mmCIF file of C-alpha atoms in Angstrom:
data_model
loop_
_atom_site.group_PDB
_atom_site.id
_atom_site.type_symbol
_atom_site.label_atom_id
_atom_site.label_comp_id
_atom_site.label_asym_id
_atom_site.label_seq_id
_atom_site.Cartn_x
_atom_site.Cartn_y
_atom_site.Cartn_z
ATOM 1 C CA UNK A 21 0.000 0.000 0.000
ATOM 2 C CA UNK A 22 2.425 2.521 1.226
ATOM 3 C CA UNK A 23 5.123 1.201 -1.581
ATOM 4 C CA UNK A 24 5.362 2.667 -4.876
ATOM 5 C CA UNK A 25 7.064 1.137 -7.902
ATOM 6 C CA UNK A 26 10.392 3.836 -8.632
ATOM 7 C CA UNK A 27 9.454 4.666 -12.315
ATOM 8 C CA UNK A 28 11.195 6.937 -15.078
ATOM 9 C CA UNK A 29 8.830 9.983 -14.108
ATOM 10 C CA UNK A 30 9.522 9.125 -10.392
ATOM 11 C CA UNK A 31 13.129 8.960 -10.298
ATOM 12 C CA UNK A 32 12.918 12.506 -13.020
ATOM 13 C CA UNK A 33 10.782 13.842 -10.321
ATOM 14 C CA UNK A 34 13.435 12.595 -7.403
ATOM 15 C CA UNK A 35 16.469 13.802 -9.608
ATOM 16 C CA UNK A 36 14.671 17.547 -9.528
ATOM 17 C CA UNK A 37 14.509 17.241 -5.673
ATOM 18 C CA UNK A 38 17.721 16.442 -5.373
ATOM 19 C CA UNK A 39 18.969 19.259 -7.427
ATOM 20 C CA UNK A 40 16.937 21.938 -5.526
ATOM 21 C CA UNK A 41 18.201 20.338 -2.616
ATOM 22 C CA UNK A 42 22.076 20.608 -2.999
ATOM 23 C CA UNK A 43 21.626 23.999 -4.901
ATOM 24 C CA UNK A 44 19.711 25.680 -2.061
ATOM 25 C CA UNK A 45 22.289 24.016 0.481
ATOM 26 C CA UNK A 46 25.509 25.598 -1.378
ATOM 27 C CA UNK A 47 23.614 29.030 -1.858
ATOM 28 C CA UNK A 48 22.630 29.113 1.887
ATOM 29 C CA UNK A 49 26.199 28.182 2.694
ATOM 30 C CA UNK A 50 28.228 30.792 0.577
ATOM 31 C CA UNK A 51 25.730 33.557 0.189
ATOM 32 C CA UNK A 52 24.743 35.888 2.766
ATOM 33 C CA UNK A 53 22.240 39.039 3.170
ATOM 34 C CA UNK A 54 24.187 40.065 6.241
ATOM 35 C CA UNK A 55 27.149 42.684 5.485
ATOM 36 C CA UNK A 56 30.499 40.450 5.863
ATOM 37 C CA UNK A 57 33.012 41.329 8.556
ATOM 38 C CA UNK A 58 36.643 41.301 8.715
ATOM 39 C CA UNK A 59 37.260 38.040 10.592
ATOM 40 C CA UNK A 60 40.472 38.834 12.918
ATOM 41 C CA UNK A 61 41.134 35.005 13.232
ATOM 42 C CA UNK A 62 40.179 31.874 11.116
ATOM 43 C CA UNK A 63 40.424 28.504 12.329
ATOM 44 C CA UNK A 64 40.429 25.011 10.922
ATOM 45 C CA UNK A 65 39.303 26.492 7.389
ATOM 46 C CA UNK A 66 39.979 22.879 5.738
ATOM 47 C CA UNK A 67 38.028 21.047 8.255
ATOM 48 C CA UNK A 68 34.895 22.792 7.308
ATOM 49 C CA UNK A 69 35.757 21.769 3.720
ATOM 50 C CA UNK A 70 35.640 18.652 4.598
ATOM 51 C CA UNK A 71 32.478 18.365 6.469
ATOM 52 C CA UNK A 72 30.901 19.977 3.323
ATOM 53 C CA UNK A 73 32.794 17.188 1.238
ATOM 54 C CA UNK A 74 30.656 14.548 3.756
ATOM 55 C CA UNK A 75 27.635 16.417 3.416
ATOM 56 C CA UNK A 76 27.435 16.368 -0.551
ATOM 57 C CA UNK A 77 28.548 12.483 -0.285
ATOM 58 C CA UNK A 78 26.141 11.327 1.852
ATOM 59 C CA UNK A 79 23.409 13.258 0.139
ATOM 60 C CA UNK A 80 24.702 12.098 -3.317
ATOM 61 C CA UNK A 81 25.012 8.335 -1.684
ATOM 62 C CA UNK A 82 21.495 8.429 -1.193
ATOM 63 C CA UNK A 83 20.568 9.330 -4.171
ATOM 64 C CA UNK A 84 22.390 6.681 -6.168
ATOM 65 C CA UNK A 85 20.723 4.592 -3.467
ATOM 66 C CA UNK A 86 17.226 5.775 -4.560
ATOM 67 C CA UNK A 87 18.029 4.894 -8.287
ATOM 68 C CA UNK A 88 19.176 1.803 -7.349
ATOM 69 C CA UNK A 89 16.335 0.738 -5.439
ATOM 70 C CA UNK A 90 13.556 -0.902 -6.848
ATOM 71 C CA UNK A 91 10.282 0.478 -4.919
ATOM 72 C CA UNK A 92 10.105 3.605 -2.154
ATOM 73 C CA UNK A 93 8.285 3.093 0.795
ATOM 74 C CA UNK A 94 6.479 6.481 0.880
ATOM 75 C CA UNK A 95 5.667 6.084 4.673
ATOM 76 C CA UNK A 96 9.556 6.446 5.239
ATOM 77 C CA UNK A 97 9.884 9.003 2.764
ATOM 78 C CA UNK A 98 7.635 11.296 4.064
ATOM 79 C CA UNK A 99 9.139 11.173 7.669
ATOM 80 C CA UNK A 100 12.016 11.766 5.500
ATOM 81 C CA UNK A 101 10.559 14.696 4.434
ATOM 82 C CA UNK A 102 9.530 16.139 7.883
ATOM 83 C CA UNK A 103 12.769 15.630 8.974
ATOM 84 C CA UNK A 104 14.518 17.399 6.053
ATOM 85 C CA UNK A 105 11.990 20.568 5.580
ATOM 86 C CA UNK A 106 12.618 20.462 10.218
ATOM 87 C CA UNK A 107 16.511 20.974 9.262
ATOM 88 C CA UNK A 108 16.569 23.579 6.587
ATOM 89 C CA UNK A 109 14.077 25.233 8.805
ATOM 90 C CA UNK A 110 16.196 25.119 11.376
ATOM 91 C CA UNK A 111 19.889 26.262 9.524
ATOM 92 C CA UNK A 112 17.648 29.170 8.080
ATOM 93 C CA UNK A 113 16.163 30.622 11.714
ATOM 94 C CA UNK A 114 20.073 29.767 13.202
ATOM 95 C CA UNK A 115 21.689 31.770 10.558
ATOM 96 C CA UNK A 116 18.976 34.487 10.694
ATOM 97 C CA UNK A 117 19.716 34.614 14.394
ATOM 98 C CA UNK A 118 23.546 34.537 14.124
ATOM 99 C CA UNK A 119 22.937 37.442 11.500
ATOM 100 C CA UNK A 120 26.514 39.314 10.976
ATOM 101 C CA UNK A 121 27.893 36.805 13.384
ATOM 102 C CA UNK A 122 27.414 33.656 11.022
ATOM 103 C CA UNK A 123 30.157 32.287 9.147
ATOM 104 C CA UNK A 124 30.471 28.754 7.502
ATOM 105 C CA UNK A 125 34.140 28.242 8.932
ATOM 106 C CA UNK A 126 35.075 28.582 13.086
ATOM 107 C CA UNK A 127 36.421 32.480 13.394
ATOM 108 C CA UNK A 128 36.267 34.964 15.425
ATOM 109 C CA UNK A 129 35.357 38.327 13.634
ATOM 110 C CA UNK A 130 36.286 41.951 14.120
ATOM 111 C CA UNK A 131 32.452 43.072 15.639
ATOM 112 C CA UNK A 132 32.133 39.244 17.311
ATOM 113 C CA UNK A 133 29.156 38.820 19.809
ATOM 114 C CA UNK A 134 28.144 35.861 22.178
ATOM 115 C CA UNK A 135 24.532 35.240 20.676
ATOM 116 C CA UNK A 136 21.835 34.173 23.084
ATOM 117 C CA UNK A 137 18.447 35.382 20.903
ATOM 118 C CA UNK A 138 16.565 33.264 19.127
ATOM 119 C CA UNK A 139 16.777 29.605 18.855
ATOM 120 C CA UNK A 140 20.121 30.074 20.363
ATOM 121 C CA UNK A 141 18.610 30.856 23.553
ATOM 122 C CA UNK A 142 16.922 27.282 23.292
ATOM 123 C CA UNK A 143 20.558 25.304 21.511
ATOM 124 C CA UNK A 144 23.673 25.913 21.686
ATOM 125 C CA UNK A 145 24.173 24.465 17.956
ATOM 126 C CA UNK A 146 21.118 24.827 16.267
ATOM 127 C CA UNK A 147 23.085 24.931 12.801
ATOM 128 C CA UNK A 148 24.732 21.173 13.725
ATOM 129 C CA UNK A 149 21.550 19.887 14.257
ATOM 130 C CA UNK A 150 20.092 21.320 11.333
ATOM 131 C CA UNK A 151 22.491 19.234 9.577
ATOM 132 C CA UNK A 152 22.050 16.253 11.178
ATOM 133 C CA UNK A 153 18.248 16.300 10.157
ATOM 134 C CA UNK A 154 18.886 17.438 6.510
ATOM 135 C CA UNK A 155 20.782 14.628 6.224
ATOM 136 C CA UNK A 156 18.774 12.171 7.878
ATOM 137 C CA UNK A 157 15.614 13.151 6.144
ATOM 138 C CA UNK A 158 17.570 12.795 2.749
ATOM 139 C CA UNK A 159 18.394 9.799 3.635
ATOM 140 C CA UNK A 160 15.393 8.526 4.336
ATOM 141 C CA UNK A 161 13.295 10.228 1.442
ATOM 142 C CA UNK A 162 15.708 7.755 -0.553
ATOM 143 C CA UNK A 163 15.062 4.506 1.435
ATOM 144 C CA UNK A 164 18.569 4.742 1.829
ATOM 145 C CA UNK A 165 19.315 2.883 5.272
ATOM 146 C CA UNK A 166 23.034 2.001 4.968
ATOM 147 C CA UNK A 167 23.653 6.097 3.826
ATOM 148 C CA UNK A 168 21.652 6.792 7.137
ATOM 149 C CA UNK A 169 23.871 4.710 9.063
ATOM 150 C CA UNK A 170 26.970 6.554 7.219
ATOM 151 C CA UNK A 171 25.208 10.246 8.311
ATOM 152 C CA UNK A 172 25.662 8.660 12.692
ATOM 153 C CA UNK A 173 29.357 7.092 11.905
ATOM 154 C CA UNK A 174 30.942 9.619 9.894
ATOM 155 C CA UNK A 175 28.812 12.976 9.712
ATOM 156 C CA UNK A 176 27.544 13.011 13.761
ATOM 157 C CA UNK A 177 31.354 12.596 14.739
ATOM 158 C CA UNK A 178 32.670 15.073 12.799
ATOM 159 C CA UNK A 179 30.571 17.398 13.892
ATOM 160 C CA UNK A 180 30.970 16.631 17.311
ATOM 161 C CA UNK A 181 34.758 17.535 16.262
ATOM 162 C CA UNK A 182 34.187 20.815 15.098
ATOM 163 C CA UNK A 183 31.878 21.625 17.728
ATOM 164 C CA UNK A 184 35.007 20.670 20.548
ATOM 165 C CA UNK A 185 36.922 23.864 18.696
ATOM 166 C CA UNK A 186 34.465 26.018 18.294
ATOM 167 C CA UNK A 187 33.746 25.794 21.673
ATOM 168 C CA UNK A 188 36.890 25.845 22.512
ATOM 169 C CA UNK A 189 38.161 29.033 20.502
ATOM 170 C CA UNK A 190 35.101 30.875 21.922
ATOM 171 C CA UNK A 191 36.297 30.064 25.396
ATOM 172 C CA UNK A 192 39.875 31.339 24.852
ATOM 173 C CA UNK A 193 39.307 34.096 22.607
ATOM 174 C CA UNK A 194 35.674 35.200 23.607
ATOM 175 C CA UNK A 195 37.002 36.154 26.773
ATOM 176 C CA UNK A 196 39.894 37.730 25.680
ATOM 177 C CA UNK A 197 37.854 39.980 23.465
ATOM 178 C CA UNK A 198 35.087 40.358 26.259
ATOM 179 C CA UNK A 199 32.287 39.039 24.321
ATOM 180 C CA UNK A 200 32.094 35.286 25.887
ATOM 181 C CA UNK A 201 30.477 34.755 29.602
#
């Protein structure tokens, strides 16, 4: 009942969800509305490259995953779908509420405050989750079980990485600057 057959106009329809999907992810990434400051320190620039590297293979993984697979259970693919419209939701209202502050790499910037508005007052890392969900919805729009268990082995980890330094470099340099509590 709940499992459809994954046709030529279904996996056309898939492949156009996919492509909205990565191209709204790389706009949201490198484009801002928010004037750009001066960042007085940058750390572990290549790290972030390669979370984004993870991010576009997992999300590509599932969709070879979908082609390859025979039927969709659309049951799972519309908690799939929660999940995913929950985390772009989510990166969108914690980059809104970083506003100047937001930056895709770990730095500290000329202007830099400790945000506490918005769902920041709620999460410390709204953004990680965000990601987290994206990618857990995609995976399971896709039926894609084995790229799910990728997203908690290799994605969850490495953010749990990055969030150890940016934690870490607010600490130290937050209260040097007199913007961290």
């Amino acid at each position: 009942m709940w499992v459809i057959e994954n046709s030529v106009p279904v996996k056309f329809a898939f492949l156009y969800l996919f492509g909205l999907l990565v191209l709204e992810r790389l706009i949201n990434t490198f484009s801002s509305k928010t004037p750009r400051q001066k960042a007085k320190k940058r750390f572990q620039e290549t790290f972030f490259f390669i979370l984004l590297a993870v991010y576009l293979s997992i999300v590509f993984l599932s969709a070879v995953s979908f082609f390859l697979n025979k039927e969709t259970n659309l049951l799972i693919s519309l908690a799939g779908a929660v999940l995913l419209a929950s985390g772009i939701l989510c990166r969108r209202v914690a980059i809104r509420s970083l506003n100047d502050c937001w930056s895709p790499f770990i730095e500290i910037k000329e202007k830099q405050r400790y945000v506490r508005a918005g769902i920041y007052r709620y999460l410390k890392h709204p953004y990680y989750l965000a990601v987290i969900l994206e990618l857990a919805g995609f995976s399971l729009i896709c039926n894609a079980f084995w790229v799910l268990a990728l997203v908690f082995l290799i994605q969850i980890p490495l953010l749990l990485v990055r969030i150890y330094f940016e934690n870490r470099i607010l600490r130290i340099y937050g209260k040097r600057m007199g913007f961290y509590p």
